[in-house]
Amino acid sequence: MSYIRRSLAAVIAVGTVLSAAASCSKKNTKDSGASSKPAVTTGKQSEKSEPAVPGSMNIVWLADYDLNPLNGPRSTALSIFEDVYGGSVTYVSVLPEDKYTKLDEMIQAGDQVDMFPYDMGTFPQGVLKDRFAPLDPYFDEMGVNDGMWDDMAPAMDMFAYKGKHYVVPFSVSEPQLLTYSRKLMQSEGLDDPRTLYKEGKWDWNAFTNMINKFSESEESLHHFGISGYPGRALLASSGSTVVKFNGSTFTNNISNGNITRAEGIMQDLQSRWLYNKSLTGSFISDRNTLFYSGSDKTLAYSNTNNPDADLMIVPFPKNPDADKNYIACDFDARMLVKNSPNGNAVAAYLKCERMAASDEKFRAKAKEQALKSMTEEQYNALQEYISDAKASPIFDFGFGMGEKMLNNGECTFETRGAMDNIISALIEGGAPVGSWDELRSRLSPVIDEEIKKYN
């Protein structure tokens, strides 16, 4: 470990480590630069190259985005991996919708592929389809046994399958939050949600009471309570998941009372016309909508569009019956592909990712980049929500069980997956069901059928 620390100091001294904000975060969009014919490039030269040598520190990375984009600087993690370990990454490009098909083809053909991006489809579906290998044999190389990953231990254990760790998140990203204007709150005589959060009073009751008061204003303009994409975050805030997982077995939990209450909030917002369907991607500045639901990226956009609104963020309110605030978010991880001959190299790279996400020097770089689009007060609040003991990231494994469970399709009730409809049908309206009881009765058999495949 001391060797790594000394090497990192040298890397920083010569200025080769760039901002962690230029990180190799996963992307799921089709405009990622991938082509239908996979291109093979190396991390350092980004030129066509032969695949990496098995057993070396050269990793073959199959993905729909490059860890070392041609038009961007090296990420902090890649800089450490190349400069300290002498490693490199060979990029095999594939379209987002084709990446699992391509992965299966490469595994079956015996082609070398070492590392694959984590997304919702990797667990449980990808693991149970035998696409990936557990990382437990490499915990020493990753620094897990040295305490580097202690903050991520709950997330690691949440994804453990039969005692093995296939998904080892090195950081949490894009928490689903509420953006609001403190000026608007003050003008309406409403309490500041962040203050309520810090006082332990920010729960579903406070949230609905606030929206009710705002919507009942005597002004002629119709007032909405919320816009954006609140369904997944509201479901997560219940503290319960549609699919429960005990480490080896999945069960259908759709009838859980906490989920029923979360769905009731969605239905109430829609039925009283309190959900604003204007999906602007940022806080709506016309003062007729109280909250905008989105990730921390929404805050950055909102600051640009509303420079004088005194914006702030807060997690979705706590279920009064839950033990803490539960937050929907993304987990940043890389998967070790089955039959990879370079498990040690993947482990070393993951250690670099964790170091970039946790080391104070690199976090300072990330903060510097973040402050270009948000205030220090906003940034500190964001970090608090991610790491606060009062808040806990949560993941519903129903999202990772294939297209019958998660499939946006044409965004209609009939083409979407069960999980899509659970988080959107009632709040968006227009579905051929009018209540949660009807929706649950329709979707529960689908969930049962899919769970059978995994158990």
Coordinates of C-alpha atoms in Angstrom, one line a residue:
M1 CA 0.0 0.0 0.0
S2 CA 2.9 2.4 0.8
Y3 CA 4.2 1.8 -2.7
I4 CA 0.9 2.8 -4.2
R5 CA 0.7 6.0 -2.0
R6 CA 4.3 7.0 -3.0
S7 CA 3.5 6.4 -6.7
L8 CA 0.3 8.4 -6.5
A9 CA 2.2 11.3 -4.9
A10 CA 4.6 11.2 -7.9
V11 CA 1.7 11.1 -10.3
I12 CA 0.1 14.1 -8.8
A13 CA 3.5 16.0 -8.6
V14 CA 4.0 15.8 -12.4
G15 CA 0.4 16.7 -13.1
T16 CA -0.6 13.6 -15.0
V17 CA -3.6 12.8 -12.8
L18 CA -6.6 14.8 -14.1
S19 CA -9.9 15.7 -12.6
A20 CA -12.0 12.8 -11.2
A21 CA -14.9 14.6 -12.7
A22 CA -13.7 13.4 -16.1
S23 CA -14.4 10.0 -14.7
C24 CA -15.3 6.8 -16.4
S25 CA -18.9 6.9 -15.3
K26 CA -21.2 4.6 -17.0
K27 CA -23.5 5.8 -19.8
N28 CA -26.6 4.3 -21.2
T29 CA -27.3 6.6 -24.1
K30 CA -27.1 5.7 -27.8
D31 CA -25.0 8.7 -28.6
S32 CA -22.0 7.2 -26.8
G33 CA -19.9 7.0 -29.9
A34 CA -20.3 3.2 -30.3
S35 CA -20.7 1.8 -33.8
S36 CA -22.4 -1.3 -35.0
K37 CA -19.1 -2.8 -35.9
P38 CA -17.0 -3.0 -32.7
A39 CA -13.8 -1.0 -32.8
V40 CA -10.8 -2.1 -30.7
T41 CA -8.7 0.7 -29.2
T42 CA -6.1 0.9 -26.4
G43 CA -6.3 3.1 -23.4
K44 CA -3.2 5.0 -24.1
Q45 CA -3.0 5.5 -27.9
S46 CA -6.7 5.0 -28.8
E47 CA -5.7 3.4 -32.0
K48 CA -6.6 0.0 -33.5
S49 CA -4.7 -2.6 -31.6
E50 CA -4.4 -6.3 -31.0
P51 CA -6.2 -7.6 -27.9
A52 CA -4.4 -7.5 -24.6
V53 CA -2.0 -10.3 -23.6
P54 CA -3.7 -12.8 -21.2
G55 CA -2.3 -12.7 -17.7
S56 CA -0.9 -9.2 -18.1
M57 CA -2.0 -5.8 -16.8
N58 CA -3.8 -5.2 -20.1
I59 CA -7.6 -5.3 -19.8
V60 CA -10.1 -6.0 -22.6
W61 CA -13.1 -3.7 -21.9
L62 CA -16.3 -4.4 -23.8
A63 CA -18.8 -1.6 -23.5
D64 CA -20.8 1.1 -25.2
Y65 CA -18.4 3.8 -24.0
D66 CA -14.7 4.3 -23.8
L67 CA -12.9 4.6 -20.5
N68 CA -10.4 6.9 -22.4
P69 CA -12.4 8.9 -24.9
L70 CA -10.5 10.3 -27.9
N71 CA -11.6 13.8 -27.2
G72 CA -11.3 13.8 -23.5
P73 CA -8.6 13.6 -20.8
R74 CA -7.7 10.4 -19.0
S75 CA -9.9 9.7 -15.9
T76 CA -8.2 9.7 -12.6
A77 CA -8.6 5.9 -12.2
L78 CA -7.2 5.2 -15.7
S79 CA -4.3 7.6 -14.9
I80 CA -3.4 5.7 -11.8
F81 CA -3.8 2.3 -13.5
E82 CA -1.5 3.3 -16.4
D83 CA 1.1 5.3 -14.5
V84 CA 1.4 3.2 -11.3
Y85 CA 0.6 -0.3 -12.5
G86 CA 1.8 0.0 -16.1
G87 CA -1.6 -1.2 -17.2
S88 CA -3.7 -0.4 -20.3
V89 CA -7.3 -0.9 -21.4
T90 CA -8.2 -2.2 -24.8
Y91 CA -11.7 -0.9 -25.7
V92 CA -14.1 -3.1 -27.7
S93 CA -17.0 -0.9 -28.8
V94 CA -20.6 -2.0 -29.1
L95 CA -24.0 -0.4 -29.3
P96 CA -25.8 -0.2 -26.0
E97 CA -28.6 -2.5 -27.1
D98 CA -26.2 -5.1 -28.4
K99 CA -23.7 -5.3 -25.5
Y100 CA -25.1 -8.4 -23.8
T101 CA -25.5 -10.2 -27.1
K102 CA -21.9 -9.4 -28.0
L103 CA -20.7 -10.4 -24.5
D104 CA -22.4 -13.8 -24.8
E105 CA -20.9 -14.3 -28.3
M106 CA -17.4 -13.5 -27.1
I107 CA -17.6 -15.8 -24.1
Q108 CA -19.0 -18.7 -26.2
A109 CA -16.3 -18.1 -28.9
G110 CA -13.5 -18.1 -26.3
D111 CA -12.6 -14.5 -27.2
Q112 CA -10.9 -12.6 -24.5
V113 CA -13.0 -10.1 -22.6
D114 CA -12.1 -9.1 -19.1
M115 CA -14.3 -6.3 -17.9
F116 CA -17.9 -5.1 -18.5
P117 CA -19.8 -2.1 -17.2
Y118 CA -22.3 -2.6 -14.4
D119 CA -25.9 -1.6 -15.1
M120 CA -29.2 -2.8 -13.7
G121 CA -29.2 -5.8 -16.1
T122 CA -26.0 -7.3 -14.7
F123 CA -27.6 -8.4 -11.5
P124 CA -29.4 -10.7 -11.0
Q125 CA -29.9 -11.5 -14.7
G126 CA -26.3 -11.3 -15.8
V127 CA -24.9 -13.2 -12.9
L128 CA -27.4 -16.0 -13.0
K129 CA -26.8 -16.3 -16.8
D130 CA -23.2 -17.1 -15.9
R131 CA -21.7 -14.1 -17.6
F132 CA -19.6 -12.9 -14.7
A133 CA -17.2 -14.2 -12.1
P134 CA -17.1 -13.3 -8.4
L135 CA -14.5 -10.8 -7.2
D136 CA -13.9 -12.4 -3.8
P137 CA -10.6 -14.1 -4.8
Y138 CA -9.2 -10.7 -5.6
F139 CA -10.2 -8.8 -2.5
D140 CA -6.5 -8.4 -1.4
E141 CA -5.5 -6.9 -4.8
M142 CA -8.5 -4.6 -4.6
G143 CA -7.7 -3.4 -1.1
V144 CA -11.0 -4.6 0.3
N145 CA -9.2 -6.3 3.2
D146 CA -7.3 -3.0 3.9
G147 CA -10.4 -1.0 4.7
M148 CA -10.4 1.0 1.5
W149 CA -14.0 -0.1 0.7
D150 CA -15.5 0.0 4.2
D151 CA -17.9 2.8 3.2
M152 CA -19.2 0.7 0.4
A153 CA -19.6 -2.5 2.5
P154 CA -23.4 -2.2 2.8
A155 CA -23.8 -1.9 -0.9
M156 CA -21.4 -4.7 -1.6
D157 CA -23.3 -7.0 0.8
M158 CA -26.7 -5.9 -0.7
F159 CA -25.5 -7.4 -4.1
A160 CA -23.9 -10.5 -2.6
Y161 CA -25.3 -13.8 -4.1
K162 CA -24.8 -17.0 -2.1
G163 CA -22.0 -15.4 -0.2
K164 CA -20.1 -14.2 -3.3
H165 CA -19.6 -10.7 -4.5
Y166 CA -20.1 -10.1 -8.2
V167 CA -21.0 -6.5 -8.0
V168 CA -18.6 -4.4 -5.9
P169 CA -19.6 -0.7 -6.2
F170 CA -16.7 1.7 -5.8
S171 CA -19.0 4.7 -5.5
V172 CA -22.6 5.9 -5.5
S173 CA -23.8 8.3 -8.1
E174 CA -26.8 10.2 -9.4
P175 CA -29.0 10.0 -6.3
Q176 CA -32.6 10.8 -7.1
L177 CA -33.4 14.1 -5.3
L178 CA -35.9 16.9 -5.2
T179 CA -34.7 20.3 -6.4
Y180 CA -36.7 23.3 -5.1
S181 CA -36.4 27.1 -4.7
R182 CA -35.9 28.4 -1.2
K183 CA -37.2 31.8 -2.4
L184 CA -40.5 30.2 -3.5
M185 CA -40.8 28.3 -0.3
Q186 CA -40.3 31.4 1.7
S187 CA -42.8 33.4 -0.4
E188 CA -45.4 30.7 0.1
G189 CA -44.9 30.5 3.9
L190 CA -43.5 27.0 3.7
D191 CA -40.7 25.5 5.8
D192 CA -37.4 24.8 4.1
P193 CA -37.3 21.0 3.3
R194 CA -33.5 20.8 4.0
T195 CA -34.0 22.3 7.4
L196 CA -36.8 19.7 8.0
Y197 CA -34.4 17.0 6.8
K198 CA -31.7 18.0 9.3
E199 CA -34.2 18.1 12.1
G200 CA -35.5 14.7 11.3
K201 CA -38.9 16.0 10.2
W202 CA -38.8 15.5 6.5
D203 CA -41.2 12.6 5.8
W204 CA -44.2 11.8 3.6
N205 CA -46.5 13.7 5.8
A206 CA -44.5 16.9 5.7
F207 CA -44.1 16.5 1.9
T208 CA -47.8 16.0 1.2
N209 CA -48.9 18.8 3.6
M210 CA -46.5 21.2 1.9
I211 CA -47.8 20.3 -1.5
N212 CA -51.4 20.6 -0.3
K213 CA -50.8 24.1 1.1
F214 CA -49.1 25.2 -2.1
S215 CA -51.8 23.8 -4.3
E216 CA -54.5 25.5 -2.3
S217 CA -53.0 29.0 -2.8
E218 CA -55.6 31.6 -3.8
E219 CA -53.7 32.7 -6.8
S220 CA -55.4 32.0 -10.1
L221 CA -52.5 30.1 -11.6
H222 CA -52.8 26.3 -11.1
H223 CA -50.1 25.0 -8.7
F224 CA -48.5 21.7 -9.1
G225 CA -46.7 19.8 -6.4
I226 CA -44.0 18.0 -8.4
S227 CA -42.6 17.5 -11.9
G228 CA -39.8 15.3 -13.3
Y229 CA -39.4 11.6 -12.7
P230 CA -40.5 10.8 -9.1
G231 CA -41.8 7.3 -9.4
R232 CA -38.6 5.3 -8.8
A233 CA -37.5 7.6 -5.9
L234 CA -40.9 7.5 -4.2
L235 CA -40.9 3.7 -4.4
A236 CA -37.4 3.6 -2.9
S237 CA -38.3 6.0 -0.1
S238 CA -40.8 3.4 1.1
G239 CA -37.8 1.4 2.4
S240 CA -39.3 -1.8 0.7
T241 CA -38.6 -3.4 -2.6
V242 CA -41.0 -5.1 -5.0
V243 CA -38.6 -8.0 -5.3
K244 CA -37.0 -9.0 -2.0
F245 CA -33.6 -10.8 -1.9
N246 CA -32.1 -12.6 1.1
G247 CA -28.8 -13.4 -0.6
S248 CA -29.9 -16.6 -2.3
T249 CA -33.7 -16.4 -3.0
F250 CA -36.0 -13.8 -4.6
T251 CA -39.6 -13.3 -3.4
N252 CA -42.5 -11.2 -4.6
N253 CA -43.1 -8.3 -2.2
I254 CA -45.5 -6.2 -4.2
S255 CA -48.2 -6.5 -1.6
N256 CA -46.0 -4.9 1.1
G257 CA -47.9 -2.1 2.9
N258 CA -45.0 0.4 2.5
I259 CA -45.2 0.0 -1.3
T260 CA -49.0 0.4 -1.2
R261 CA -48.6 3.7 0.6
A262 CA -45.9 4.9 -1.8
E263 CA -48.2 4.1 -4.7
G264 CA -51.0 5.8 -3.0
I265 CA -49.0 9.1 -3.0
M266 CA -48.4 8.7 -6.7
Q267 CA -52.1 8.1 -7.4
D268 CA -53.1 11.0 -5.3
L269 CA -50.7 13.4 -7.1
Q270 CA -52.1 12.3 -10.4
S271 CA -55.8 12.3 -9.5
R272 CA -55.6 15.8 -8.1
W273 CA -53.6 17.2 -11.1
L274 CA -50.6 17.9 -8.9
Y275 CA -48.1 16.2 -11.1
N276 CA -46.8 18.5 -13.8
K277 CA -46.0 16.5 -17.0
S278 CA -43.7 19.3 -18.3
L279 CA -40.5 17.3 -18.3
T280 CA -38.1 20.2 -18.8
G281 CA -35.0 18.5 -17.3
S282 CA -34.6 21.3 -14.7
F283 CA -36.5 23.1 -12.0
I284 CA -39.5 24.9 -13.6
S285 CA -39.0 28.6 -13.1
D286 CA -42.6 29.9 -13.5
R287 CA -43.3 29.5 -9.8
N288 CA -46.2 27.1 -10.4
T289 CA -44.4 23.8 -9.5
L290 CA -42.9 23.2 -6.0
F291 CA -40.4 20.4 -6.7
Y292 CA -38.6 18.9 -9.6
S293 CA -37.5 15.3 -9.3
G294 CA -34.2 14.2 -10.9
S295 CA -30.6 13.4 -10.1
D296 CA -27.9 15.8 -9.0
K297 CA -27.4 16.6 -12.6
T298 CA -30.8 18.2 -12.6
L299 CA -29.5 20.6 -10.0
A300 CA -26.6 21.7 -12.3
Y301 CA -29.1 22.4 -15.2
S302 CA -31.5 24.1 -12.8
N303 CA -28.8 26.5 -11.5
T304 CA -28.1 27.6 -15.1
N305 CA -31.7 28.2 -15.9
N306 CA -32.7 29.7 -12.5
P307 CA -29.7 31.7 -11.2
D308 CA -31.7 33.8 -8.8
A309 CA -34.0 31.2 -7.4
D310 CA -31.8 30.1 -4.4
L311 CA -32.1 26.5 -5.3
M312 CA -31.5 23.6 -2.9
I313 CA -31.8 19.8 -3.0
V314 CA -33.3 17.4 -0.5
P315 CA -33.8 13.6 -0.6
F316 CA -37.2 12.2 -1.2
P317 CA -39.1 12.3 2.1
K318 CA -38.8 9.5 4.6
N319 CA -41.6 6.9 5.0
P320 CA -42.7 7.5 8.6
D321 CA -42.8 3.8 9.1
A322 CA -39.2 3.2 7.8
D323 CA -36.0 3.3 9.9
K324 CA -34.3 5.9 7.7
N325 CA -34.3 7.8 4.4
Y326 CA -33.9 5.4 1.5
I327 CA -32.5 6.8 -1.7
A328 CA -32.7 5.6 -5.2
C329 CA -29.4 6.0 -6.9
D330 CA -26.9 4.4 -9.4
F331 CA -24.0 2.2 -8.3
D332 CA -20.7 2.6 -10.0
A333 CA -19.0 -0.8 -10.6
R334 CA -17.3 -2.9 -13.2
M335 CA -17.9 -6.6 -13.7
L336 CA -15.3 -9.3 -14.0
V337 CA -16.2 -11.4 -17.0
K338 CA -16.4 -15.2 -16.8
N339 CA -13.2 -17.0 -17.9
S340 CA -11.2 -13.8 -17.9
P341 CA -7.4 -14.6 -17.6
N342 CA -6.8 -11.1 -16.2
G343 CA -8.7 -11.1 -12.9
N344 CA -5.7 -9.5 -11.2
A345 CA -5.6 -6.7 -13.7
V346 CA -9.3 -6.0 -13.3
A347 CA -8.8 -6.1 -9.5
A348 CA -6.0 -3.5 -9.8
Y349 CA -8.1 -1.3 -12.0
L350 CA -11.0 -1.5 -9.5
K351 CA -8.6 -0.5 -6.7
C352 CA -7.7 2.6 -8.8
E353 CA -11.4 3.4 -9.2
R354 CA -12.0 3.1 -5.5
M355 CA -8.9 5.3 -4.8
A356 CA -10.1 7.9 -7.2
A357 CA -13.5 7.9 -5.5
S358 CA -12.3 8.0 -1.9
D359 CA -8.8 9.5 -1.6
E360 CA -9.0 13.1 -0.3
K361 CA -6.7 14.4 -3.0
F362 CA -8.8 13.1 -5.8
R363 CA -12.1 14.1 -4.0
A364 CA -10.8 17.7 -3.8
K365 CA -10.3 17.6 -7.6
A366 CA -13.8 16.3 -8.1
K367 CA -15.2 19.0 -5.8
E368 CA -13.4 21.7 -7.8
Q369 CA -15.0 20.5 -10.9
A370 CA -18.5 20.2 -9.3
L371 CA -18.3 23.8 -8.0
K372 CA -18.4 25.0 -11.6
S373 CA -22.1 24.1 -11.8
M374 CA -23.3 24.3 -8.1
T375 CA -22.6 26.3 -5.0
E376 CA -20.5 24.9 -2.2
E377 CA -23.6 24.8 0.0
Q378 CA -25.3 22.6 -2.6
Y379 CA -22.3 20.4 -3.0
N380 CA -21.9 19.8 0.7
A381 CA -25.6 18.9 0.9
L382 CA -25.2 16.5 -1.9
Q383 CA -22.3 14.8 -0.2
E384 CA -24.2 14.6 3.0
Y385 CA -27.1 12.9 1.5
I386 CA -24.9 10.2 -0.2
S387 CA -22.9 9.5 3.0
D388 CA -25.3 10.4 5.8
A389 CA -26.0 7.6 8.2
K390 CA -29.6 8.8 8.1
A391 CA -29.9 7.9 4.4
S392 CA -29.3 4.6 2.7
P393 CA -29.0 3.7 -1.0
I394 CA -31.5 1.0 -2.0
F395 CA -31.9 -1.1 -5.1
D396 CA -34.9 -3.1 -6.2
F397 CA -33.7 -6.3 -7.9
G398 CA -36.8 -6.4 -9.9
F399 CA -35.1 -3.8 -12.2
G400 CA -32.4 -6.4 -13.1
M401 CA -34.6 -9.3 -14.1
G402 CA -35.0 -8.8 -17.8
E403 CA -37.3 -7.1 -20.3
K404 CA -40.6 -8.3 -18.8
M405 CA -39.6 -6.5 -15.7
L406 CA -37.7 -3.5 -17.1
N407 CA -38.4 -2.4 -20.7
N408 CA -39.2 1.1 -21.5
G409 CA -40.3 0.1 -25.1
E410 CA -42.5 2.8 -26.6
C411 CA -43.4 4.0 -23.1
T412 CA -46.9 2.6 -23.2
F413 CA -48.5 0.5 -20.5
E414 CA -48.6 -2.6 -22.8
T415 CA -45.0 -2.4 -23.9
R416 CA -43.3 -1.4 -20.7
G417 CA -42.0 -3.9 -18.1
A418 CA -43.7 -4.5 -14.8
M419 CA -41.2 -2.4 -12.9
D420 CA -41.6 0.5 -15.4
N421 CA -45.4 0.4 -14.8
I422 CA -45.0 0.2 -11.0
I423 CA -43.0 3.5 -11.0
S424 CA -44.9 5.3 -13.7
A425 CA -48.4 4.1 -14.5
L426 CA -50.3 5.7 -11.6
I427 CA -48.5 9.0 -11.5
E428 CA -48.5 9.5 -15.2
G429 CA -52.1 8.4 -15.7
G430 CA -53.7 7.1 -18.9
A431 CA -53.1 3.5 -18.0
P432 CA -55.9 0.9 -18.3
V433 CA -56.0 0.6 -14.5
G434 CA -57.4 3.2 -12.1
S435 CA -56.0 2.1 -8.8
W436 CA -53.1 0.4 -7.2
D437 CA -55.2 -2.7 -6.4
E438 CA -55.9 -3.2 -10.1
L439 CA -52.3 -2.5 -11.1
R440 CA -50.9 -4.9 -8.5
S441 CA -53.3 -7.6 -9.5
R442 CA -52.3 -7.3 -13.1
L443 CA -48.5 -7.2 -12.4
S444 CA -48.1 -9.6 -9.6
P445 CA -48.4 -12.8 -11.8
V446 CA -45.8 -11.4 -14.1
I447 CA -43.4 -10.9 -11.2
D448 CA -44.1 -14.4 -9.9
E449 CA -43.3 -15.9 -13.3
E450 CA -40.0 -14.0 -13.7
I451 CA -38.9 -14.8 -10.1
K452 CA -39.4 -18.5 -10.8
K453 CA -36.7 -18.3 -13.5
Y454 CA -34.2 -17.0 -10.9
N455 CA -35.0 -19.2 -8.0

